[in-house]
Structures are given as C-alpha cells and as structure tokens.
XYZ file of C-alpha atoms in Angstrom:
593
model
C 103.074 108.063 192.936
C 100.304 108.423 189.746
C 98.743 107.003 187.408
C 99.049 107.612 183.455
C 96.905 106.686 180.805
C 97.139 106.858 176.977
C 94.768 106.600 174.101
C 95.976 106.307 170.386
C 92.902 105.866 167.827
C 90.649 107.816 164.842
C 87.891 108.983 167.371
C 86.125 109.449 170.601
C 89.623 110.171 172.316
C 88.302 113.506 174.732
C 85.905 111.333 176.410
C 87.754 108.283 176.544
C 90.992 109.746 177.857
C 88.806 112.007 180.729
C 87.017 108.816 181.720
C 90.500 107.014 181.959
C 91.607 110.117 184.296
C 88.524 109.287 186.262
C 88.973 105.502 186.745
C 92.579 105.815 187.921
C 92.018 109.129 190.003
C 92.688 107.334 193.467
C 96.225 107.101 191.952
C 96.724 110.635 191.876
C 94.941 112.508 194.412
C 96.191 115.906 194.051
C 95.959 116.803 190.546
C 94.636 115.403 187.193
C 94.919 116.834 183.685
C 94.711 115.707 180.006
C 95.729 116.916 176.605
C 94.503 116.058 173.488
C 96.322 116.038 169.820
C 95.284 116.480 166.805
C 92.555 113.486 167.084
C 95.188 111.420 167.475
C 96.773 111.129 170.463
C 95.599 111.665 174.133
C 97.214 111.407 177.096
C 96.073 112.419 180.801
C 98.620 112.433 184.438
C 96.796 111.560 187.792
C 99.463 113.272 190.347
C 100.561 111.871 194.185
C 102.649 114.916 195.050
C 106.166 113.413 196.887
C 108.480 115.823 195.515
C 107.847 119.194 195.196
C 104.994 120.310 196.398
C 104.303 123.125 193.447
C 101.749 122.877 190.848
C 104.516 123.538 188.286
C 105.442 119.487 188.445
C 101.763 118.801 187.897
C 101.631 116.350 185.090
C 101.456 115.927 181.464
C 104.780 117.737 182.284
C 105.931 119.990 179.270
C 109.234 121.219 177.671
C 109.369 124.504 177.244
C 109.127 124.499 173.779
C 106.506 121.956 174.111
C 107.787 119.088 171.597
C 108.229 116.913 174.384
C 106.033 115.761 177.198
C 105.891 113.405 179.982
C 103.275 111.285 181.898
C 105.015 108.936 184.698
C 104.539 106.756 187.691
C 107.584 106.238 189.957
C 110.417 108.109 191.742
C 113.662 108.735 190.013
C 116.328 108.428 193.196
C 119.001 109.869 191.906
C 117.585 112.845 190.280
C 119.885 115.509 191.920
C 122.933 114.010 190.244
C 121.284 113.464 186.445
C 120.247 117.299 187.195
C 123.437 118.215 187.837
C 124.861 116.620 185.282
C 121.967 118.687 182.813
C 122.979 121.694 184.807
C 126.340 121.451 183.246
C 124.658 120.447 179.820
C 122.991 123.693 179.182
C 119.485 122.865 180.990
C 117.562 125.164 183.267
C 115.040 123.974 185.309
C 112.042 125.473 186.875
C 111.098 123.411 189.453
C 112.947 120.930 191.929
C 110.984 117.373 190.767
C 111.987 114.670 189.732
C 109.923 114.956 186.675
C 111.304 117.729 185.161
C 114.951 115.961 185.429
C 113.628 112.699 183.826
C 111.948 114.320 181.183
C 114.900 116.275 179.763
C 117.479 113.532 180.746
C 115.094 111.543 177.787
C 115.625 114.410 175.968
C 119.261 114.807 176.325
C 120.188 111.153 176.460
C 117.310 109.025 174.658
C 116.383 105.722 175.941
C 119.745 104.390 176.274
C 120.217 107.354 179.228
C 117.688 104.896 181.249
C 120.448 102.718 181.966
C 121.718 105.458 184.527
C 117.760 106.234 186.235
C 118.208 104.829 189.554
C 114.325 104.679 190.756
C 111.112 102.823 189.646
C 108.657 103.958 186.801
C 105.998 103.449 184.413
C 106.174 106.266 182.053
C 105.049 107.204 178.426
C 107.258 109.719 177.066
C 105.690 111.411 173.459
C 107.911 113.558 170.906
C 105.655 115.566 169.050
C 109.218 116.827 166.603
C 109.385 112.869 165.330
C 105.381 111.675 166.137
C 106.557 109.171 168.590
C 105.748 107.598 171.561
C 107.783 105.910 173.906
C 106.352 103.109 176.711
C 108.467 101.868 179.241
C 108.485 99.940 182.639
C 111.009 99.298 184.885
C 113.012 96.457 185.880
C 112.365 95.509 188.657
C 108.696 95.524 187.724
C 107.536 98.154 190.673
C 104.996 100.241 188.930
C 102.722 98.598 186.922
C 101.676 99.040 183.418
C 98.948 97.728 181.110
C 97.504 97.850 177.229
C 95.255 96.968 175.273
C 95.953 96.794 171.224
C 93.801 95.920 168.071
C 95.394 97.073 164.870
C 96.358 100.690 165.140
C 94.595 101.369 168.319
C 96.070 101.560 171.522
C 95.057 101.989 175.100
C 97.499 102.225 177.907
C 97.253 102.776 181.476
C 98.680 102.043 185.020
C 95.447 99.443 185.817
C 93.065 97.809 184.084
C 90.471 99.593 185.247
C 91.672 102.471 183.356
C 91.815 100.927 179.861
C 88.434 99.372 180.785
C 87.427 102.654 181.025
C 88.158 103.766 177.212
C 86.265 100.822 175.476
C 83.379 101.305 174.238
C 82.666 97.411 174.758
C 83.646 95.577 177.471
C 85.809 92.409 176.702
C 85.192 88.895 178.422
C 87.235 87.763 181.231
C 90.173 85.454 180.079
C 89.165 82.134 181.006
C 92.492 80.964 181.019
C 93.628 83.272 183.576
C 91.335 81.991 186.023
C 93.204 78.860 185.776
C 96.090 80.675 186.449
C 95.081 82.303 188.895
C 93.732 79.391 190.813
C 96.647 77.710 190.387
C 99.586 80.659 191.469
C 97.223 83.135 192.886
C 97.814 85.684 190.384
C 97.665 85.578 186.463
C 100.002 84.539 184.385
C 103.360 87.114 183.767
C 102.590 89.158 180.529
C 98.666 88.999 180.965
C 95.979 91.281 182.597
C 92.530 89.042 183.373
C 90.512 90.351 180.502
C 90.393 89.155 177.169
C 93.348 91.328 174.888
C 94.534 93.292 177.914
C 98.344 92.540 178.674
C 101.288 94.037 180.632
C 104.132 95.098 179.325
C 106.602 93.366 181.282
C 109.463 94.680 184.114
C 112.367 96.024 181.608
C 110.636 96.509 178.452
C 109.040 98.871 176.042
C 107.886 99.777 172.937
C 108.079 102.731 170.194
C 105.119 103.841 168.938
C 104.283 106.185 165.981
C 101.435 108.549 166.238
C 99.343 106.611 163.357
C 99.670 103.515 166.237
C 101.989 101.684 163.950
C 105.165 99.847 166.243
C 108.264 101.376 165.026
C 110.652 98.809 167.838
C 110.296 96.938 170.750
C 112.596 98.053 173.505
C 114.440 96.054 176.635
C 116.072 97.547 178.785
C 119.861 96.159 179.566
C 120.754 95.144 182.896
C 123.354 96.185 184.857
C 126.412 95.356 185.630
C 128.200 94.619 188.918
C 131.477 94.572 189.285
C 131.811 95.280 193.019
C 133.053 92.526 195.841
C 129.866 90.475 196.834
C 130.330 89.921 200.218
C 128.259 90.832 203.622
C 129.716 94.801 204.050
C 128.709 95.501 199.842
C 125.431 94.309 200.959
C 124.615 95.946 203.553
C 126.337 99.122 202.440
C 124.085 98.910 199.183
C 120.926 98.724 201.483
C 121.711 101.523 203.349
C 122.781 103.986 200.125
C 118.865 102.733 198.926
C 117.231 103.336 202.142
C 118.747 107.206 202.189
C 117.196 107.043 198.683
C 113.832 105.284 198.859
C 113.127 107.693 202.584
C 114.017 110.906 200.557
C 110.822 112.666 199.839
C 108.917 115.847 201.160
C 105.895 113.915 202.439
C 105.716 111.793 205.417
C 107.207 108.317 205.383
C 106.178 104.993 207.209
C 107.207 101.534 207.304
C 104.681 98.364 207.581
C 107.004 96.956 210.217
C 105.967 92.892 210.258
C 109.420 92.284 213.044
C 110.472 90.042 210.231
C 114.132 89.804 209.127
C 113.439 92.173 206.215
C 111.471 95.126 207.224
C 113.422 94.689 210.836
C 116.141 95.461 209.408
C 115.343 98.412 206.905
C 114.458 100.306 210.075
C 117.389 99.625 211.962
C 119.722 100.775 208.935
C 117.244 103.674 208.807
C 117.637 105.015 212.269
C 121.115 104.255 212.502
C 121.922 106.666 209.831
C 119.451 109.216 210.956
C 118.214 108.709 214.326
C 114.920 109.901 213.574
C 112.065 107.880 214.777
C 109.180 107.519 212.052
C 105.565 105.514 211.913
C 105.506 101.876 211.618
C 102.499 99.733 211.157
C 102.246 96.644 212.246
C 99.054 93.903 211.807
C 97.969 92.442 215.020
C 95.031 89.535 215.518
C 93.351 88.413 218.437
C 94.921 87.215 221.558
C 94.011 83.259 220.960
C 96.104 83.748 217.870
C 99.070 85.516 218.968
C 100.912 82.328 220.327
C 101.866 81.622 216.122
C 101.190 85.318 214.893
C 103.933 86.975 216.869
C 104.862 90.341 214.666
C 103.854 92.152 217.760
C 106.094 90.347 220.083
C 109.392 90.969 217.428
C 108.220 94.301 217.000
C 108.661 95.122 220.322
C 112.077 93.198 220.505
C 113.387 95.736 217.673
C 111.693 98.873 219.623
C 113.777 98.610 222.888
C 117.073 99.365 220.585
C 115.059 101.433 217.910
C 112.224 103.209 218.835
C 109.422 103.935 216.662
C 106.242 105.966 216.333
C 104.284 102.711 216.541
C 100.871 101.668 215.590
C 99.659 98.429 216.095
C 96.507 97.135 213.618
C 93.808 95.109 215.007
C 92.977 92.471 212.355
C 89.577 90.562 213.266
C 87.327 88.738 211.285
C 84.781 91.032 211.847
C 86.925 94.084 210.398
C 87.936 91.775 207.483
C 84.103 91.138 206.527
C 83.202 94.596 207.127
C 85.924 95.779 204.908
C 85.424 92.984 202.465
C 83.340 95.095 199.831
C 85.575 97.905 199.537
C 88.466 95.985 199.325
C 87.082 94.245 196.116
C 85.452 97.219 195.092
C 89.203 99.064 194.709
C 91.048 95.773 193.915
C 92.140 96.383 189.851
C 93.999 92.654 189.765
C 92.439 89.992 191.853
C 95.368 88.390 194.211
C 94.657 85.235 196.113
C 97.206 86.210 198.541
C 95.512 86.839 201.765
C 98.278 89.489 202.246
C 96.698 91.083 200.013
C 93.798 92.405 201.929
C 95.714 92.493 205.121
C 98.143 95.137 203.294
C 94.603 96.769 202.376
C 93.974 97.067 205.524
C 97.204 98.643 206.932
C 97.729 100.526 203.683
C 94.035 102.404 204.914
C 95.337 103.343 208.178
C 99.007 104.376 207.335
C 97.479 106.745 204.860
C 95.886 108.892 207.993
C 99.631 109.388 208.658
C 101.961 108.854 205.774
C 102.105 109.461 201.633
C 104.459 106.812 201.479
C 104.471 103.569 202.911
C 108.267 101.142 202.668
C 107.781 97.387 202.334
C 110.521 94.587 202.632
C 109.409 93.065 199.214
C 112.347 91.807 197.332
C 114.205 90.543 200.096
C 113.321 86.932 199.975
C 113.681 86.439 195.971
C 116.574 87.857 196.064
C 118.514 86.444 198.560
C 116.768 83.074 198.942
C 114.402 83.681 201.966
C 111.190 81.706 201.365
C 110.455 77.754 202.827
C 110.533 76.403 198.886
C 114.333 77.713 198.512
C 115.242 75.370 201.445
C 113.023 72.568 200.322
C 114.349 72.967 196.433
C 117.819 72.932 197.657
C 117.103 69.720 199.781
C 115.959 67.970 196.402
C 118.305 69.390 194.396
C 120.689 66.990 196.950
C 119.200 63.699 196.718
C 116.724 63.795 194.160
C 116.356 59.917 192.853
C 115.887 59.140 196.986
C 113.206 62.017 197.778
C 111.091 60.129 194.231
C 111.793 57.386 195.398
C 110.268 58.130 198.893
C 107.279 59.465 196.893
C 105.844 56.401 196.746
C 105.171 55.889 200.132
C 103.181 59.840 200.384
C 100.485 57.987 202.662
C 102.430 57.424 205.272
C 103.098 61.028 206.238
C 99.236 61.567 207.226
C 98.140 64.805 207.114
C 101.497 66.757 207.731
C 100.443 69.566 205.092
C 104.198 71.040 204.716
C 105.461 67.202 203.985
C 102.637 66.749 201.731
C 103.168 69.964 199.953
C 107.163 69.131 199.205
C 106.673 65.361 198.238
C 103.445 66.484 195.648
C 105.631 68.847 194.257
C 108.565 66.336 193.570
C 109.220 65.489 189.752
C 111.723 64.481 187.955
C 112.150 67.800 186.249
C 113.356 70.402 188.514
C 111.834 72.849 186.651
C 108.724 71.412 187.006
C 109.707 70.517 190.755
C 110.373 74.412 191.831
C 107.194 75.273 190.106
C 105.256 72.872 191.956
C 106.463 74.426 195.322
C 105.636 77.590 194.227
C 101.554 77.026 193.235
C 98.868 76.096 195.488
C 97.505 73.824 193.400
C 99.236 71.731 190.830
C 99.331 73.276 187.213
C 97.836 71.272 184.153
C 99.699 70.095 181.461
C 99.105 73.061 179.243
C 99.327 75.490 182.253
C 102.555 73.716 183.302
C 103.677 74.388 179.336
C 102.910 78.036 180.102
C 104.795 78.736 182.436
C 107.905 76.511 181.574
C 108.084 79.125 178.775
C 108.624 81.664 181.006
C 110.987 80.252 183.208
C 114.824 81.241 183.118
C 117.352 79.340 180.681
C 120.481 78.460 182.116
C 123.267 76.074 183.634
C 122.229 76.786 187.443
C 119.629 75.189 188.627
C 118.533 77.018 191.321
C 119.489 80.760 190.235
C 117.103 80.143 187.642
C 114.540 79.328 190.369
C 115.589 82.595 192.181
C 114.715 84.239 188.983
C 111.818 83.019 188.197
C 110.415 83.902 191.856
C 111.533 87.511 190.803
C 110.050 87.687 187.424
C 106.898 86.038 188.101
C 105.723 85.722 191.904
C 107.515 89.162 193.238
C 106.028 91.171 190.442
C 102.603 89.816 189.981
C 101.951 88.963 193.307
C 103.981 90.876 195.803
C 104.598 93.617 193.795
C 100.844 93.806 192.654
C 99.608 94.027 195.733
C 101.482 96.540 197.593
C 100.471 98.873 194.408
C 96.663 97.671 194.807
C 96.612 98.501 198.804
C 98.963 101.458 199.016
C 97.262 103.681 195.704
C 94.133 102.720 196.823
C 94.010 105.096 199.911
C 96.685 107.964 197.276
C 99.932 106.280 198.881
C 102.943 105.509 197.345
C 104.568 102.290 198.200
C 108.673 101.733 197.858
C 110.905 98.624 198.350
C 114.644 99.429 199.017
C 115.805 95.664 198.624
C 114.445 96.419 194.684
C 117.585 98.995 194.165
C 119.449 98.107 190.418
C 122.379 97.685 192.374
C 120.622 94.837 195.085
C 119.731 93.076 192.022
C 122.749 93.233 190.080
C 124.578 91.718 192.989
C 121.595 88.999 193.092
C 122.339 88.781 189.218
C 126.178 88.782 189.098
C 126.347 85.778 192.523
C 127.482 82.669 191.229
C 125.043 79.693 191.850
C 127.540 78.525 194.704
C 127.015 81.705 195.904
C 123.467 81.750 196.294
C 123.450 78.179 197.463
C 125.534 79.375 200.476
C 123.061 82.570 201.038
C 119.808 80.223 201.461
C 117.857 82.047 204.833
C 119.292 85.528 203.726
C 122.287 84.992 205.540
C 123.613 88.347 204.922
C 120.733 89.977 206.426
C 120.980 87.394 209.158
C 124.583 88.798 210.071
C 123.565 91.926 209.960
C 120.678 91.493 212.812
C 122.952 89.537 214.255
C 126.004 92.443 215.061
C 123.203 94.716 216.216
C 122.056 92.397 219.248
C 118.633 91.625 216.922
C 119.434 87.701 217.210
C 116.429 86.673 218.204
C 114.508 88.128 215.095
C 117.179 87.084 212.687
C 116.844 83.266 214.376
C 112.717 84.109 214.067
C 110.964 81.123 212.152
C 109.592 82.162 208.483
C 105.874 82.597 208.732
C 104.227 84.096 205.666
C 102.482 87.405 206.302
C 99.029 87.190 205.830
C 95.268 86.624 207.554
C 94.932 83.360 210.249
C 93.431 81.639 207.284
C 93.835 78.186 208.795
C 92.715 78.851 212.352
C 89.496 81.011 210.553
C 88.787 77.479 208.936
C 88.141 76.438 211.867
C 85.153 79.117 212.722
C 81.639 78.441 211.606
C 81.026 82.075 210.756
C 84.167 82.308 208.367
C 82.828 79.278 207.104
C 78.906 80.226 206.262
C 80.473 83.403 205.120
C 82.893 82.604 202.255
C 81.251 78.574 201.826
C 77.680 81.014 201.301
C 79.308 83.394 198.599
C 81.394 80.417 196.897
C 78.113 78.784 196.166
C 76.116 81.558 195.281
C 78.471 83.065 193.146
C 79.896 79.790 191.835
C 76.489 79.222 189.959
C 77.223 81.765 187.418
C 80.867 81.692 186.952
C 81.270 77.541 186.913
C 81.508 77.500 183.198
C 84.591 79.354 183.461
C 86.301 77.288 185.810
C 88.313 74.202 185.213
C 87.152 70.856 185.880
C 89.082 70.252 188.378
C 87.935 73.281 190.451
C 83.962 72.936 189.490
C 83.272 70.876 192.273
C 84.540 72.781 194.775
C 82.217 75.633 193.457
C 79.086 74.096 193.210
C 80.111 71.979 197.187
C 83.395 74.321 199.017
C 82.540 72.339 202.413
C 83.799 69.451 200.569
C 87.310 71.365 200.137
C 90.003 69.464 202.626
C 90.913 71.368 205.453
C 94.377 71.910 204.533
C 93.571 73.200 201.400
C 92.456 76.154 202.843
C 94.401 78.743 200.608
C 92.344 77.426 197.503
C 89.162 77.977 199.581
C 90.484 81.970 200.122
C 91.743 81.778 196.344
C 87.624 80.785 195.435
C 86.393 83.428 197.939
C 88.138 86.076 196.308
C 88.117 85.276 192.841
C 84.411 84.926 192.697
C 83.732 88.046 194.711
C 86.064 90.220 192.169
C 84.438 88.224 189.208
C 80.897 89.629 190.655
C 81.765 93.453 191.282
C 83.788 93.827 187.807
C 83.170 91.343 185.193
C-alpha cells in the first residue's frame, strides 16, 4: 500500500529523508510528503491510495492536535469495527481510511490495542507529548521493514533501497549473506544483504526516544484460538478473510495459477458475491504446456466460475528482454525464479488492478509443499531411510530421490533444513539457522514453523512485495488472516500430521465438483528452468553473465561456489536452480552493489 521511511540523527536529515521519499516512491504512487522536527527527527509517507480516495488520508497522517502522527504500510481489515468502537469513545473522524482509525486506536489503546488490528502493517507511529517513537511489523511478516543503526542514529524504511538512500557512505555487501543466499535463495531471517542493515522481524518492535536512545523492545503476543478446528472453521475463516482482504475502493485481481490455493480463494470469492473479477494467469510455450498446465486447471475452474481472464505469455525472449528492469527494481535479490515470473504478471495486472491476491500462506500453513510429505516419510522410519543412504548411487540421476536421501541426517532438524535449501548449508551456516529454528516437543510443527518464519516471509512474502510495489500495486494473502494462523498455531502435531496435502482445502474443492484440481500434482510455480537448460541461448546467456560477472564478485563467494563462477557449464544439469540462483545474484550484485 506505501512505503515509510524514518531518519533519527544530529544532521543532514531534510535531504536525507526527501531522498528516502524518492528511492521508495514506486511504493506510493499517488502522494509523497515529509516532515521534519526539530533536527531531530524526520519522517516522510509514500501513499498507494486503496481506501479513500481523498487527499485528507494522505500520509504523515496527523491528530488534530498534532502530538501524534502516523506513517504506515498495510491495510487494517477490520477498521469499521475499531472505528466504531472510537465512535462510542469520544472520537470524530474526518475521513473514512483506515489510517485515521489506526492512528487514534494507538492513541486510545497503546500498543497492547494491536492485539485486536486484524490486517497487515509496517508502521512507525511518533508521540511528539512523550518524544517517542514506536516501530512495528506485523506477524505474519506481510509488509516489510528494514534499519539501519550505529549508536544513536537510526534509519528506517520499507526497502533497503530507501535507507541506502540516507547514507552518506555506502556500506559493503554482507558476505555472509551471499552464502545464505546461495544456499536458501534468500538471506538469512533478521538480515538485509548489506553490511549493518537488518529487518525487524514479523511480530516485533521497538521504542525509540527522540535522542535515538532504545527505551524497550516490543513483541507482539499471539493469538489465541479457542474455536473447533475442523474442515467448516476452516473454510468459514477463509471466507470471513476473503470478504476482508477484497474490500477496497480500487480494483482487485487474483494471479490465478489453477492450483489448490488460489483455485480456491476464487471460488469462495464468487460464491459469496457472484461478481466476476481479473485473474492472471502465466502461460509458456506450447512444447511446455504438457508439465506447465495452469492454463488447462484454469480453465477447469472457469466453466463453474467465470472470470475476467488474462492469460500471460512467458517466453524466454520476454524474460531476457525484461531481465534489466526486473533487477533494476528488485530491492532483495530472490533466487526464486517465481520471483521474476510474479514480476512479470505483477506488470500486467497493474494495467488493470491496484491490488493483486496471492495464495501465499497456504502451503506453510497447512502442510502443502513436497518436503512436508518427504519429512513425514523420515520422520517414520528414520534409522532404515540412513541406512539406505549408503547405497545413494544406485538411484542414478533421479534428482527428487537424490534431493531427499542428501538431505537425510540424523538430526531432524538438520534433516528438514536440508529439504528446504538448494544447496547444503555449511557447518557455521547450518549453526545459523539451527538458531532460528522453533523449540519444541513436535517435530514436525516446528518444521511447519520454521517454513513460516523463514521461507514464507523472506522468500514468498518478499517477493510478492518486490513484484506487486514495483508497478504501485498492493499485494494481499487471505490464508495470512491472525485467525488462519492461530488455528495453524493452536493444531496439535497429530493434527497437522493428518492435514499433510492441505486436506481441508482438498475437501473443500472437492464438494464443489473441483476434484480434478484438488487431485492436481504439486508443481512449484515458477519459469521452465529445467527445460531452458536445455536451450543453447539460455545457456550463452546466463553461462556469459556468470563468467563475466563472476570475475569481480569471486572473492565474495564461498569456496564451494567459486568454481562454478569462474566455469557455470561445469554446473550438473540437475542443479539447475543454483545456476538461476548465480544468474541472479551476480546480476543484482552488478546494478546495486
């Protein structure tokens, strides 16, 4: 919806907080403004209009009195109820956002009101009365949020870009994020992929005085479920969020893949309204349609629930000629080829639509990807899969088999962790991200969680943000309601185990005649990457820029990787995603390092 940006420090904050505006403008295409206090403080609002359309909700957003103001990314979902509930408090209110209503429900109720904000948000909320600042992010992670902190100055801001933007020197890249990176695809959870830039992570927040001193760190609590978790909760849940996450005064699409998740947003969503609304939907070349089949499902769902379609042509000669502006508006570097693909649609939908639904969630949630299956098989019979280990040669070059008896350990930590990279971590990499991995009795809720906190929000999440406020679109995911993951949360590990495929969304496909999707085979949404492998051009075009860019970056790449750098043709075929991981990393490393 925007982007925000904050500057606390002794000098230069006028220009630095206008060139922040500037970087994350694309955020916010229909206003921009910035206030600055007292040489102290400075703060600056990039505004996507969604709900109403009045300049009054233009951001910073004042109270009246003007002690208090606000600068926020998100949507608040159930803002007409916390207004009502202010109406009856005393407030008046002068516009119909949900901006005003969050800023005086922080007013009325503090931080500790948060726990009732249904919605997503990065926001930075300063009381001029008490000469604090308050930083927050959400929990689900949804909107992202990044700073940047050495001694009593601070620099926050919705991308990196943006606190890039205020320094007066630019800081190296983090070389241990490119490990990371190489390894997952993405950095590592609490870090941004320069040197001293972090994110503050999905439920979290700090208090800030005006002098830049931290007065508390803040997490958010999570919330409770106490309803029945069965099949009709569920499903009622997803509908209450769809009403929620569709309710805006801009145009809405859907990127429609004719996958179980997004399949079945837009059923619930035309069941309960019977409007038909734009879906986008990636299609490639007709020698790749017999395994890239989203059109073929797509059409399945449209003979019960119509849409106004649009198909996406995805060739490799779009891809190339899109490459450089893709990198050029990529803040994070993502290895996912979905990525760019998201890019790609994101670009189109936004000749059509303001906001743009996604099915992200859905699978960490509910246990939808391959590696839940494949954990759950180990977690069976795990001394007889090691044991089988030893005899890895024999299964050729079966790259799935491979990629589960690799991954096998006898920590199932380190097992489920091994599924989830494309390469295998190092030692000290592997201590990283034990560290961040969930303590607790079950095994395999912890792995759930883990997917959540790590690959949803700094993959998934990071790149539907990327694609979708790159072309001034905001991008929602119903399955990320507070109440979705509180039933996630509150399942019992026997629970879960039993909910492996999405089962519940399965049943619901099911009872609307949609078997044939919910039976659909998981295929991960994303370019032809392996059948591209196979093209000379693709090759000379990413095997070219590898090597030419590899030159200057090799020093920052670990040993294991150099040699692919300086020689990609010597890369294995199946490894293709680490060729695509190289491609991309070395091409962002050249346009903004």
């Amino acid at each position: 919806m925007c982007g925000i940006n904050l500057l606390i420090r002794k000098d230069d904050l006028t220009s630095g907080i206008q060139q922040m505006m500037q970087a994350t403008a694309h955020r916010g295409p229909d206003h921009s403004d910035f206030y600055v206090h007292k040489e102290h403080i400075a703060f600056a609002g990039n505004r996507l209009k969604i709900l109403d359309m009045s300049d009054a909700s233009n951001q910073p957003f004042w109270s009246d009195d003007r002690q208090q103001v606000l600068i926020w990314n998100g949507a608040l979902y159930n803002y007409q109820d916390l207004r009502n509930h202010l109406l009856d408090a005393g407030f008046v209110f002068k516009t119909n956002s949900d901006t005003e209503v969050l800023l005086y429900w922080l007013i009325h109720k503090g931080v500790d009101g948060l726990q009732d904000c249904r919605g997503m948000f990065a926001l930075a909320f300063i009381d001029f009365s008490i000469e604090r600042v308050i930083i927050l992010r959400d929990f689900s992670g949804e909107k992202p949020l990044y700073y940047w902190n050495q001694g009593n100055e601070w620099i926050f801001s919705s991308e990196q870009r943006g606190i890039l933007a205020a320094m007066t020197k630019k800081p190296m890249i983090d070389a241990t994020q490119v490990e990371a990176f190489l390894t997952l695809r993405h950095t590592l959870p609490n870090h941004g992929f320069f040197d001293g830039i972090a994110q503050v992570l999905p439920g979290c927040g700090l208090v800030i005085t005006f002098e830049g001193n931290i007065h508390k760190w803040i997490e958010l609590p999570k919330q409770s479920y106490t309803e029945e978790r069965n099949q009709s909760t569920f499903e009622d849940l997803l509908k209450d969020s769809i009403l929620h996450n569709f309710h805006t005064e801009r145009a809405v699409g859907m990127v429609l893949s004719g996958g179980i998740d997004s399949s079945l947003l837009y059923a619930l969503w035309y069941e309960e309204t019977m409007q038909p609304m734009p879906t986008f939907t990636a299609t490639f070349e007709q020698r790749y349609q017999r395994k890239y089949r989203d059109p073929v499902y797509v059409e399945k769902l449209q003979s019960s629930y119509p849409s106004l379609h649009h198909p996406i042509l995805i060739t490799l000669s779009k891809v190339q000629e899109a490459w450089n502006d893709y990198i050029t508006q990529l803040d994070m570097p993502i290895g996912d080829s979905a990525s760019l693909l998201t890019w790609m649609i994101a670009k189109e939908a936004s000749k059509d639509v303001q906001v743009l639904i996604s099915g992200a969630g859905a699978d960490e949630l509910f246990g939808g990807y391959t590696r839940h299956a494949a954990f759950i098989r180990y977690l069976k019979r795990p001394k007889l899969y090691l044991a089988m280990k030893r005899f890895l040669p024999v299964f050729g070059n079966f790259r799935l088999v491979n990629k589960f008896f690799t991954a096998l350990d006898p920590s199932a930590v380190k097992t489920f962790i091994h599924m989830a990279a494309v390469e295998k971590p190092s030692d000290n990499l592997m201590k990283k991200l034990i560290s961040s991995y969930p303590e607790g009795p079950d095994v395999y809720k912890s792995a759930l969680d883990w997917d959540r906190q790590v690959y949803l929000v700094n993959d998934i999440l990071k790149i539907h943000d990327n694609a979708c406020m790159a072309h001034g679109i905001e991008g929602r995911a119903p399955y990320l309601s507070q109440e979705l993951i509180s039933l996630s949360q509150s399942m019992t590990e026997q629970e879960h185990l039993q909910q492996v495929g999405k089962v519940w969304l399965k049943e619901a496909l099911n009872k609307r005649g949609l078997r044939v999707i919910a039976n659909r085979k998981k295929l991960g949404f994303g370019l032809p990457l392996q059948e591209w492998m196979q093209n000379k051009e693709f090759q000379h075009w990413v095997f070219s820029e590898i090597r030419t860019l590899g030159a200057l970056w090799e020093p920052f790449f670990p040993e294991q990787f150099r040699r692919f750098v300086v020689q990609p043709e010597q890369i294995p075929n199946h490894q293709f995603l680490t060729v695509w991981n190289l491609f991309t990393l070395l091409s962002w490393l050249h346009k903004h390092a």
